[in-house]
Coordinates of C-alpha atoms (C1' of nucleotides) and ligand atoms in Angstrom, one line a residue:
Chain A
M1387 CA 0.0 0.0 0.0
R1388 CA 1.6 3.3 -1.1
Y1389 CA -0.1 6.6 -1.3
H1390 CA 0.3 9.6 -3.5
K1391 CA 2.0 12.2 -1.4
V1392 CA 1.7 12.1 2.3
P1393 CA 3.5 14.6 4.5
D1394 CA 6.2 13.0 6.8
E1395 CA 4.5 14.9 9.7
T1396 CA 1.3 13.0 9.0
I1397 CA 3.2 9.7 9.2
R1398 CA 4.8 10.7 12.4
R1399 CA 1.4 11.3 14.0
L1400 CA -0.1 8.0 12.9
P1401 CA 1.6 6.0 15.7
V1402 CA 0.4 8.6 18.1
Y1403 CA -3.2 8.1 16.9
L1404 CA -2.7 4.4 17.2
R1405 CA -1.7 4.7 20.9
G1406 CA -4.6 7.1 21.5
L1407 CA -7.0 4.6 20.1
C1408 CA -5.7 1.8 22.3
S1409 CA -6.2 3.9 25.4
F1410 CA -9.6 5.2 24.4
P1411 CA -12.2 4.0 27.0
N1412 CA -14.4 1.5 25.1
N1413 CA -17.6 2.6 26.8
G1414 CA -20.3 1.3 24.6
S1415 CA -19.7 3.3 21.5
H1416 CA -17.9 1.7 18.6
S1417 CA -16.9 4.9 17.0
I1418 CA -14.9 8.0 17.7
S1419 CA -15.1 11.5 16.2
S1420 CA -12.2 13.5 14.9
Q1421 CA -12.9 15.9 17.8
Q1422 CA -12.6 13.3 20.5
L1423 CA -9.5 11.9 18.9
A1424 CA -8.0 15.4 18.7
D1425 CA -8.8 16.1 22.4
I1426 CA -6.9 13.0 23.5
L1427 CA -3.9 13.7 21.4
H1428 CA -3.8 17.5 21.8
V1429 CA -4.0 18.3 18.2
K1430 CA -6.7 20.1 16.3
S1431 CA -9.6 18.2 14.8
P1432 CA -9.1 19.4 11.2
Q1433 CA -5.6 18.0 11.5
V1434 CA -6.9 14.6 12.4
R1435 CA -9.4 14.6 9.5
K1436 CA -6.8 15.8 7.0
D1437 CA -4.3 13.2 8.1
L1438 CA -6.7 10.4 7.8
S1439 CA -8.2 11.7 4.5
Y1440 CA -4.9 11.1 2.7
F1441 CA -5.7 7.4 2.8
G1442 CA -9.2 7.3 1.4
D1443 CA -12.6 7.6 3.0
I1444 CA -12.1 5.9 6.4
G1445 CA -14.8 7.7 8.4
T1446 CA -18.5 8.0 8.0
P1447 CA -20.1 11.5 8.1
G1448 CA -22.4 12.1 10.9
V1449 CA -20.9 9.3 12.9
G1450 CA -17.1 9.4 13.1
Y1451 CA -14.5 6.7 12.7
D1452 CA -15.1 3.1 13.7
I1453 CA -12.5 2.4 16.3
Q1454 CA -11.6 -1.1 15.3
K1455 CA -11.6 -0.3 11.6
L1456 CA -9.6 2.8 12.0
T1457 CA -7.0 0.9 14.2
K1458 CA -6.7 -1.8 11.6
H1459 CA -6.4 0.8 8.8
I1460 CA -3.6 2.8 10.5
R1461 CA -1.7 -0.4 11.2
A1462 CA -2.1 -1.3 7.5
I1463 CA -0.8 2.1 6.4
L1464 CA 2.2 1.9 8.6
Q1465 CA 2.8 -1.8 7.7
L1466 CA 2.4 -2.8 11.3
N1467 CA 0.0 -5.7 10.8
N1468 CA 2.6 -8.4 11.0
V1469 CA 5.5 -8.3 13.5
H1470 CA 8.7 -6.6 12.4
C1471 CA 12.0 -7.9 13.7
A1472 CA 14.6 -5.4 14.3
A1473 CA 18.4 -5.6 14.9
L1474 CA 20.1 -3.7 17.6
V1475 CA 23.7 -2.7 16.9
G1476 CA 25.7 -1.8 20.1
Y1477 CA 24.8 -3.2 23.4
G1478 CA 26.2 -0.4 25.6
N1479 CA 24.3 1.8 28.1
L1480 CA 21.6 2.9 25.6
G1481 CA 21.4 -0.4 23.8
A1482 CA 20.9 -2.3 27.0
A1483 CA 18.0 0.0 27.9
L1484 CA 16.4 -0.4 24.6
L1485 CA 16.6 -4.1 24.6
K1486 CA 15.0 -4.4 28.1
Y1487 CA 12.2 -2.1 27.1
T1488 CA 9.0 -4.0 26.3
G1489 CA 6.9 -1.1 25.0
F1490 CA 7.7 -1.5 21.3
G1491 CA 5.3 -4.5 21.1
T1492 CA 2.4 -1.9 20.9
F1493 CA 3.8 -1.2 17.4
C1494 CA 4.5 -4.8 16.5
I1495 CA 8.2 -4.3 16.6
E1496 CA 10.5 -6.7 18.3
I1497 CA 14.2 -6.5 18.8
N1498 CA 15.4 -10.1 18.2
T1499 CA 19.0 -9.6 17.1
V1500 CA 21.9 -7.9 18.7
F1501 CA 25.4 -7.1 17.3
E1502 CA 28.5 -6.1 19.2
K1503 CA 32.1 -5.4 18.6
D1504 CA 33.3 -6.0 22.2
P1505 CA 34.5 -9.7 22.4
R1506 CA 33.5 -9.7 26.1
K1507 CA 29.9 -9.1 25.3
I1508 CA 29.7 -11.4 22.2
G1509 CA 28.1 -14.7 23.1
R1510 CA 26.2 -13.4 26.1
V1511 CA 22.5 -14.2 26.1
V1512 CA 20.0 -11.4 27.1
R1513 CA 16.3 -11.9 27.0
N1514 CA 16.8 -15.1 25.0
I1515 CA 18.8 -13.2 22.4
K1516 CA 22.4 -14.2 21.8
I1517 CA 24.7 -11.3 21.2
E1518 CA 26.5 -11.8 17.9
E1519 CA 29.6 -10.2 16.4
V1520 CA 29.2 -7.4 13.9
S1521 CA 30.5 -9.4 11.0
K1522 CA 27.2 -11.3 11.1
I1523 CA 25.4 -8.3 10.0
S1524 CA 25.7 -9.5 6.4
S1525 CA 23.2 -12.3 7.2
L1526 CA 20.4 -9.9 8.0
S1527 CA 18.8 -10.2 4.5
K1528 CA 18.6 -13.9 4.8
R1529 CA 16.9 -13.5 8.1
G1530 CA 14.4 -11.1 6.7
I1531 CA 15.3 -8.3 9.0
S1532 CA 15.2 -4.8 7.5
I1533 CA 15.1 -2.5 10.5
A1534 CA 18.1 -1.6 12.5
I1535 CA 18.8 0.5 15.6
L1536 CA 22.2 2.2 15.9
A1537 CA 23.5 2.7 19.4
I1538 CA 27.2 2.7 18.9
P1539 CA 29.9 5.5 19.2
A1540 CA 29.5 8.1 16.5
A1541 CA 33.0 7.4 15.0
E1542 CA 31.9 4.0 13.9
S1543 CA 28.4 4.8 12.7
Q1544 CA 29.0 5.4 9.0
D1545 CA 31.0 2.2 8.7
V1546 CA 28.3 0.1 10.3
T1547 CA 25.6 1.8 8.4
D1548 CA 27.3 0.8 5.1
K1549 CA 27.3 -2.8 6.3
L1550 CA 23.6 -2.6 7.2
V1551 CA 22.6 -1.1 3.9
N1552 CA 24.6 -3.8 2.1
A1553 CA 22.7 -6.4 4.1
G1554 CA 19.4 -5.0 2.8
V1555 CA 18.3 -2.9 5.7
G1556 CA 15.8 -0.3 4.7
G1557 CA 15.2 1.6 7.9
I1558 CA 17.6 2.8 10.6
L1559 CA 16.9 4.4 13.9
N1560 CA 20.0 6.4 14.6
F1561 CA 20.9 7.4 18.2
T1562 CA 24.3 8.5 17.1
S1563 CA 25.1 12.2 16.7
S1564 CA 26.5 11.6 13.2
Y1565 CA 24.8 12.3 9.9
L1566 CA 24.4 9.0 8.1
S1567 CA 24.9 8.9 4.3
V1568 CA 22.6 6.3 2.8
P1569 CA 21.0 5.6 -0.7
A1570 CA 17.6 7.2 -1.4
N1571 CA 15.7 4.0 -0.8
V1572 CA 16.8 3.8 2.8
K1573 CA 15.1 5.8 5.5
V1574 CA 17.0 7.1 8.5
I1575 CA 15.3 8.6 11.5
N1576 CA 17.6 10.4 13.9
I1577 CA 17.2 10.8 17.6
D1578 CA 19.8 13.1 19.0
I1579 CA 19.3 13.3 22.7
G1580 CA 22.2 15.7 23.3
V1581 CA 20.8 18.2 20.9
S1582 CA 17.3 18.1 22.4
L1583 CA 18.7 18.6 25.8
A1584 CA 21.0 21.4 24.7
C1585 CA 18.0 23.4 23.4
L1586 CA 16.3 23.6 26.8
P1587 CA 18.5 26.3 28.4
Y1588 CA 17.6 28.7 25.5
Y1589 CA 14.0 28.7 26.7
L1590 CA 14.7 29.3 30.3
P1591 CA 14.2 32.7 31.8
V1592 CA 17.4 34.7 31.3
G1593 CA 20.0 34.0 34.0
A1594 CA 18.2 30.9 35.3
Chain B
M395 CA 19.8 37.7 25.7
R396 CA 16.5 37.3 23.9
Y397 CA 15.9 37.9 20.3
H398 CA 12.9 39.1 18.2
K399 CA 11.5 36.0 16.7
V400 CA 13.6 33.0 16.0
P401 CA 12.2 29.8 14.5
D402 CA 12.3 26.8 16.8
E403 CA 14.0 25.0 13.9
T404 CA 16.8 27.4 14.0
I405 CA 17.3 26.9 17.7
R406 CA 17.3 23.1 17.2
R407 CA 20.1 23.5 14.7
L408 CA 22.4 25.6 16.8
P409 CA 23.6 22.7 19.0
V410 CA 24.4 20.9 15.8
Y411 CA 26.4 23.8 14.5
L412 CA 28.2 23.9 17.8
R413 CA 29.2 20.2 17.5
G414 CA 30.3 20.8 14.0
L415 CA 32.5 23.7 15.0
C416 CA 34.2 21.5 17.7
S417 CA 35.0 18.8 15.2
F418 CA 36.2 21.2 12.5
P419 CA 39.9 20.5 11.8
N420 CA 41.7 23.6 13.0
N421 CA 44.3 23.6 10.2
G422 CA 45.7 27.1 10.4
S423 CA 42.6 29.1 9.4
H424 CA 40.8 30.8 12.2
S425 CA 37.6 31.2 10.2
I426 CA 35.0 29.1 8.5
S427 CA 32.6 30.0 5.7
S428 CA 28.9 29.3 5.7
Q429 CA 29.6 26.9 2.8
Q430 CA 32.1 24.9 4.8
L431 CA 29.8 24.8 7.8
A432 CA 26.9 23.7 5.6
D433 CA 29.0 20.9 4.1
I434 CA 29.9 19.5 7.5
L435 CA 26.3 19.5 8.7
H436 CA 24.5 18.6 5.6
V437 CA 22.4 21.6 5.3
K438 CA 22.4 24.4 2.7
S439 CA 24.6 27.4 3.1
P440 CA 21.9 30.1 2.9
Q441 CA 20.3 28.2 5.8
V442 CA 23.4 28.7 7.9
R443 CA 23.6 32.4 7.1
K444 CA 19.9 32.9 7.8
D445 CA 20.1 31.1 11.1
L446 CA 23.1 33.1 12.3
S447 CA 21.8 36.4 11.0
Y448 CA 18.9 36.3 13.5
F449 CA 21.4 37.1 16.2
G450 CA 23.1 40.1 14.6
D451 CA 26.3 40.5 12.5
I452 CA 28.5 37.6 13.5
G453 CA 30.5 37.0 10.4
T454 CA 32.7 39.2 8.3
P455 CA 32.0 39.5 4.6
G456 CA 34.7 38.2 2.4
V457 CA 36.1 36.0 5.1
G458 CA 33.5 34.0 7.0
Y459 CA 32.9 33.4 10.6
D460 CA 35.7 33.4 13.2
I461 CA 35.5 30.0 14.7
Q462 CA 36.2 30.9 18.3
K463 CA 34.0 33.9 18.2
L464 CA 31.2 32.0 16.6
T465 CA 31.4 29.2 19.1
K466 CA 31.2 31.6 22.0
H467 CA 28.3 33.4 20.4
I468 CA 26.2 30.3 19.9
R469 CA 26.9 29.2 23.4
A470 CA 25.8 32.6 24.6
I471 CA 22.6 32.4 22.5
L472 CA 21.7 29.0 23.9
Q473 CA 22.8 30.1 27.4
L474 CA 25.4 27.4 27.5
N475 CA 28.2 29.5 28.8
N476 CA 28.0 28.3 32.4
V477 CA 27.2 24.8 33.4
H478 CA 23.6 23.9 33.8
C479 CA 22.7 21.2 36.4
A480 CA 19.8 18.9 35.5
A481 CA 17.7 16.6 37.5
L482 CA 16.9 13.1 36.3
V483 CA 13.6 11.7 37.5
G484 CA 13.4 7.9 37.2
Y485 CA 16.5 5.7 37.5
G486 CA 15.2 2.7 35.5
N487 CA 16.6 1.3 32.2
L488 CA 16.6 4.5 30.4
G489 CA 17.5 6.7 33.3
A490 CA 20.5 4.6 34.1
A491 CA 21.8 4.9 30.5
L492 CA 21.4 8.6 30.5
L493 CA 23.1 9.0 33.8
K494 CA 26.1 7.0 32.7
Y495 CA 26.4 9.0 29.5
T496 CA 29.2 11.6 29.5
G497 CA 28.4 13.3 26.2
F498 CA 26.2 16.1 27.6
G499 CA 29.3 17.9 28.8
T500 CA 29.8 19.1 25.3
F501 CA 26.8 21.3 25.9
C502 CA 27.6 22.3 29.4
I503 CA 24.9 20.2 30.9
E504 CA 25.4 17.9 33.8
I505 CA 23.0 15.6 35.6
N506 CA 23.8 16.0 39.2
T507 CA 20.5 15.1 40.9
V508 CA 18.4 11.9 40.6
F509 CA 14.9 11.2 42.0
E510 CA 13.3 7.8 42.5
K511 CA 10.1 6.3 43.8
D512 CA 11.4 2.8 44.4
P513 CA 12.7 2.6 48.0
R514 CA 15.2 0.0 47.0
K515 CA 17.0 2.5 44.8
I516 CA 16.8 5.5 47.1
G517 CA 20.0 6.1 48.9
R518 CA 22.2 4.3 46.4
V519 CA 25.1 6.3 45.1
V520 CA 25.9 6.4 41.3
R521 CA 28.7 8.4 39.9
N522 CA 28.9 10.4 43.1
I523 CA 25.2 11.2 43.0
K524 CA 22.9 10.0 45.8
I525 CA 19.5 8.9 44.6
E526 CA 16.9 10.8 46.5
E527 CA 13.2 10.3 46.9
V528 CA 10.7 12.1 44.8
S529 CA 9.4 14.2 47.6
K530 CA 12.7 16.1 47.5
I531 CA 11.7 17.6 44.1
S532 CA 10.4 20.6 45.9
S533 CA 13.9 21.6 46.9
L534 CA 15.0 22.1 43.3
S535 CA 14.4 25.8 43.2
K536 CA 16.7 26.2 46.3
R537 CA 19.4 24.3 44.5
G538 CA 19.1 26.4 41.4
I539 CA 18.2 23.5 39.1
S540 CA 15.7 24.4 36.4
I541 CA 16.1 21.5 33.9
A542 CA 14.6 18.1 34.4
I543 CA 14.7 14.8 32.5
L544 CA 11.6 12.6 32.8
A545 CA 12.3 8.8 32.5
I546 CA 9.4 7.3 34.4
P547 CA 6.3 5.3 33.4
A548 CA 3.8 7.3 31.4
A549 CA 1.1 6.9 34.1
E550 CA 3.0 9.0 36.6
S551 CA 4.3 11.6 34.3
Q552 CA 1.7 14.4 34.7
D553 CA 1.8 14.1 38.4
V554 CA 5.6 14.4 38.6
T555 CA 5.5 17.2 36.0
D556 CA 3.3 19.3 38.2
K557 CA 5.7 18.8 41.1
L558 CA 8.6 19.9 38.9
V559 CA 6.8 22.9 37.6
N560 CA 5.9 23.9 41.2
A561 CA 9.6 23.6 42.1
G562 CA 10.4 26.2 39.4
V563 CA 11.7 23.9 36.7
G564 CA 11.5 25.7 33.3
G565 CA 12.6 23.0 30.9
I566 CA 11.7 19.3 30.7
L567 CA 13.0 16.6 28.4
N568 CA 10.2 14.1 28.3
F569 CA 10.9 10.5 27.3
T570 CA 7.4 9.5 28.3
S571 CA 4.8 8.8 25.7
S572 CA 2.4 11.2 27.5
Y573 CA 1.5 14.7 26.6
L574 CA 2.6 17.0 29.4
S575 CA 0.4 19.9 30.3
V576 CA 2.5 22.8 31.6
P577 CA 2.2 26.6 31.9
A578 CA 3.2 28.7 28.9
N579 CA 6.5 29.7 30.5
V580 CA 7.7 26.1 30.7
K581 CA 9.3 24.4 27.7
V582 CA 8.8 20.7 27.1
I583 CA 10.8 18.8 24.5
N584 CA 9.4 15.3 23.8
I585 CA 11.5 12.3 22.7
D586 CA 9.2 9.4 21.8
I587 CA 11.4 6.5 20.8
G588 CA 8.5 4.2 20.2
V589 CA 6.8 6.5 17.7
S590 CA 10.1 7.1 15.8
L591 CA 10.6 3.4 15.6
A592 CA 7.0 2.8 14.5
C593 CA 7.4 5.1 11.5
L594 CA 10.2 3.0 9.9
P595 CA 8.1 0.2 8.5
Y596 CA 6.1 2.7 6.5
Y597 CA 9.1 3.6 4.5
L598 CA 10.2 0.0 3.8
P599 CA 9.5 -1.5 0.4
V600 CA 6.0 -3.0 0.4
G601 CA 6.0 -6.5 1.9
A602 CA 9.5 -6.3 3.5
Chain C
dG1197 C1' 45.2 52.8 -4.5
dA1198 C1' 42.0 50.8 -7.6
dA1199 C1' 40.1 46.6 -9.4
dA1200 C1' 38.9 42.0 -8.9
dC1201 C1' 37.3 38.7 -5.9
dT1202 C1' 35.0 36.5 -1.8
dC1203 C1' 31.6 35.9 1.3
dT1204 C1' 28.0 37.9 4.4
dG1205 C1' 23.3 39.6 5.5
dT1206 C1' 18.7 40.2 4.1
dG1207 C1' 14.4 41.1 1.5
dA1208 C1' 11.6 38.6 -1.5
dA1209 C1' 9.9 34.4 -3.7
dC1210 C1' 8.6 29.8 -2.8
dG1211 C1' 6.9 25.7 -0.6
dA1212 C1' 5.1 22.8 3.0
dG1213 C1' 2.1 22.1 6.4
dA1214 C1' -1.7 23.6 9.7
dA1215 C1' -6.0 25.7 10.5
dC1216 C1' -10.4 27.2 8.8
dT1217 C1' -14.7 26.7 6.4
dC1218 C1' -18.5 24.6 4.3
dA1219 C1' -20.9 21.6 1.1
dA1220 C1' -21.9 16.7 0.8
dT1221 C1' -23.0 12.6 3.4
dC1222 C1' -24.9 9.5 6.6
dA1223 C1' -27.8 7.9 10.8
dC1224 C1' -31.9 8.3 13.0
dG1225 C1' -36.5 9.6 14.5
dG1226 C1' -40.9 10.6 13.5
Chain D
dC1358 C1' -39.8 8.3 3.4
dC1359 C1' -38.4 12.8 4.5
dG1360 C1' -36.4 16.3 7.7
dT1361 C1' -33.0 17.1 11.4
dG1362 C1' -28.6 17.0 13.4
dA1363 C1' -24.0 15.5 13.5
dT1364 C1' -19.6 14.8 11.3
dT1365 C1' -16.6 13.9 7.5
dG1366 C1' -13.7 15.3 3.3
dA1367 C1' -11.7 18.7 0.8
dG1368 C1' -10.9 23.4 -1.2
dT1369 C1' -9.0 27.7 0.6
dT1370 C1' -6.4 30.6 3.4
dC1371 C1' -2.8 31.4 6.6
dT1372 C1' 1.5 30.7 8.9
dC1373 C1' 6.0 29.3 9.2
dG1374 C1' 10.3 28.0 7.5
dT1375 C1' 13.5 27.3 3.6
dT1376 C1' 15.6 28.7 -0.6
dC1377 C1' 17.0 32.2 -3.7
dA1378 C1' 19.4 36.2 -5.4
dC1379 C1' 21.9 40.2 -5.0
dA1380 C1' 23.6 44.4 -2.9
dG1381 C1' 27.3 45.7 -0.1
dA1382 C1' 31.2 45.1 2.9
dG1383 C1' 35.8 43.3 3.5
dT1384 C1' 40.1 41.3 1.5
dT1385 C1' 43.6 40.5 -1.6
dT1386 C1' 46.3 41.5 -5.7
dC1387 C1' 48.8 44.1 -8.8
Ligands
NAD807 N1 22.3 8.2 27.4 C1 22.9 7.7 26.5 O1 23.4 6.5 26.6 C2 23.1 8.5 25.2 C3 22.6 9.8 25.2 C4 22.8 10.5 24.0 C5 23.4 9.9 22.9 N2 23.9 8.6 23.0 C6 24.5 8.1 21.8 O2 24.2 6.7 21.6 C7 25.3 5.9 21.2 C8 25.5 4.8 22.2 O3 25.7 5.4 23.5 P1 26.0 4.5 24.7 O4 25.9 5.3 25.9 O5 25.2 3.3 24.7 O6 27.5 4.1 24.5 P2 28.4 2.9 25.1 O7 29.8 3.2 24.9 O8 27.9 2.5 26.4 O9 28.0 1.7 24.1 C9 28.4 1.5 22.8 C10 28.5 0.0 22.5 O10 28.7 -0.2 21.1 C11 29.7 -1.2 21.0 N3 30.3 -0.9 19.7 C12 31.3 0.0 19.4 N4 31.6 -0.1 18.1 C13 30.8 -1.0 17.6 C14 30.7 -1.6 16.3 N5 31.4 -1.1 15.2 N6 29.8 -2.5 16.0 C15 29.0 -3.0 17.1 N7 29.1 -2.5 18.3 C16 30.0 -1.6 18.6 C17 30.6 -1.0 22.1 O11 31.3 -2.3 22.4 C18 29.6 -0.7 23.3 O12 29.1 -1.8 23.9 C19 26.4 6.9 21.1 O13 26.6 7.3 19.8 C20 26.0 8.0 22.0 O14 26.5 9.3 21.6 C21 23.7 7.9 24.1
NAD808 N1 14.3 1.8 25.9 C1 13.7 2.4 26.9 O1 14.0 2.2 28.0 C2 12.5 3.2 26.5 C3 12.1 3.3 25.1 C4 11.0 4.1 24.8 C5 10.3 4.8 25.8 N2 10.7 4.7 27.1 C6 10.0 5.4 28.1 O2 10.8 6.0 29.0 C7 10.3 5.9 30.3 C8 11.2 5.1 31.2 O3 11.4 3.8 30.7 P1 12.3 2.8 31.4 O4 12.5 1.7 30.5 O5 13.5 3.4 32.0 O6 11.3 2.3 32.6 P2 11.7 1.5 33.9 O7 10.5 0.9 34.4 O8 12.9 0.7 33.7 O9 12.1 2.7 34.9 C9 11.2 3.6 35.4 C10 11.8 4.1 36.8 O10 11.0 5.1 37.3 C11 10.8 4.9 38.6 N3 9.6 5.6 39.0 C12 8.3 5.2 38.8 N4 7.4 6.2 39.2 C13 8.2 7.2 39.7 C14 7.9 8.5 40.2 N5 6.6 8.8 40.4 N6 8.9 9.2 40.6 C15 10.2 8.9 40.4 N7 10.5 7.7 39.9 C16 9.5 6.9 39.5 C17 10.7 3.5 38.8 O11 11.0 3.1 40.2 C18 11.8 3.0 37.8 O12 13.0 2.9 38.4 C19 8.9 5.2 30.1 O13 7.9 6.2 30.0 C20 9.1 4.5 28.8 O14 7.8 4.4 28.1 C21 11.8 3.9 27.4

DNA sequence: GAAACTCTGTGAACGAGAACTCAATCACGG
DNA sequence: CCGTGATTGAGTTCTCGTTCACAGAGTTTC
């Protein structure tokens, strides 16, 4: 399923809608209006309608959106209907935290592969996953894994990225502070915690 | 120092510029052009000039930007000239990773306070920081701490946020998946790892 | 010291995304 | 089966941010 031209911002909101729908109190009614959805998620209701309208007529005028149908529809758009396996590269401070986290299941994503460079960590088993050495990255395509999470030092990131791309990985979540150079058909999403934190002082009252 | 009207996007790029300047090979030349800076950071050169021009004449035509002067200037804009102490709330998987991380020093930010709810963790000392109980949050204003990092379960986030705001905190880095309701003078920056990860499958080739 | 060259700063054009508005649509009750 | 009320979907406007283009300031060269 691919659609004409959908803003990236819309895609970013879809998982948020999904989470909102899950937590919506299922008191009798089977449907939810764009206004109710907007209230939960703290966006405006025209925003919700516009976002959803990119993907065809999902709602019914006068009623709203059928909760189950909408949920399934959003999952289909995001390709979250079947479980996606993801590979974690770098089992350090951050990598360990991500691996222990169980919340990605909401989005049908499961880390089931871990790569490391440090020989002392290779071979260890965490949450039933055996930590493998980085050279095994090339086997990702065979295993049908096309999502990777990068949690290694910045200096090594481009090198490992190239290996991931060669192994057929199509989406990378990058916690590194480096810019990753990838072919056009590979999607990188960056999370730069340091930069986000560094922005905060700007907004503080002067001298605080 | 406060400026007329600067786009949030510009502020978000300033820490990136800062990091780029630090890593710029200091081979003889004391200055750097908007083009060179743009190349390092993978943005366009007019973007760099526009961003910097919001804050007055920093560069010199025909030459570029004096590296030292520019660095100091950006630090001043972001209020990163003196060290900011930050409080971490929640010493779980993610909190522990953040506390161990040493990279925030680049931006003059230092986590020096940790709050927990779990009695088994309270009192422990990590990296010379004694983990305190959440009720101590109210003492933050006395200690001159106005930045907090939220790494606790979503269910508790609004409650703790209210306490932080009452204690005079003006900036919150929120790793929780909840929307935080705060007064207008408090800045919240959200990092929702789950949502970022959930976006990736959309961009994969269909059926991958 | 003038001419040629380099690079900044900024107003103006452009584009993307958010918010607004309203006609078309559907459920429901009489 | 038609009128009423609710709510969607989409065309339009508005806002924000990026890109462009060029005038002007500074530097170097001869
Ligand atoms: N709180 C945080 O932990 C935090 C905050 C902001 C940014 N980051 C960024 O996230 C990344 C990871 O941070 P961290 O704190 O977990 O670092 P870390 O040093 O604790 O862990 C890095 C791990 O990657 C492994 N590694 C190194 N090179 C590798 C390679 N080529 N292939 C596979 N594994 C390799 C190391 O052995 C180590 O276990 C860094 O880029 C860091 O800047 C982390
Ligand atoms: N990889 C990750 O760890 C990850 C990924 C995505 C999102 N998150 C989000 O980050 C947050 C923290 O995740 P985590 O994995 O570290 O969870 P965690 O359960 O490991 O840690 C939470 C910690 O917060 C403490 N806590 C609970 N209530 C508190 C309160 N009121 N005051 C102070 N401390 C309190 C708990 O005692 C615990 O130590 C969650 O909201 C989670 O959804 C984490």
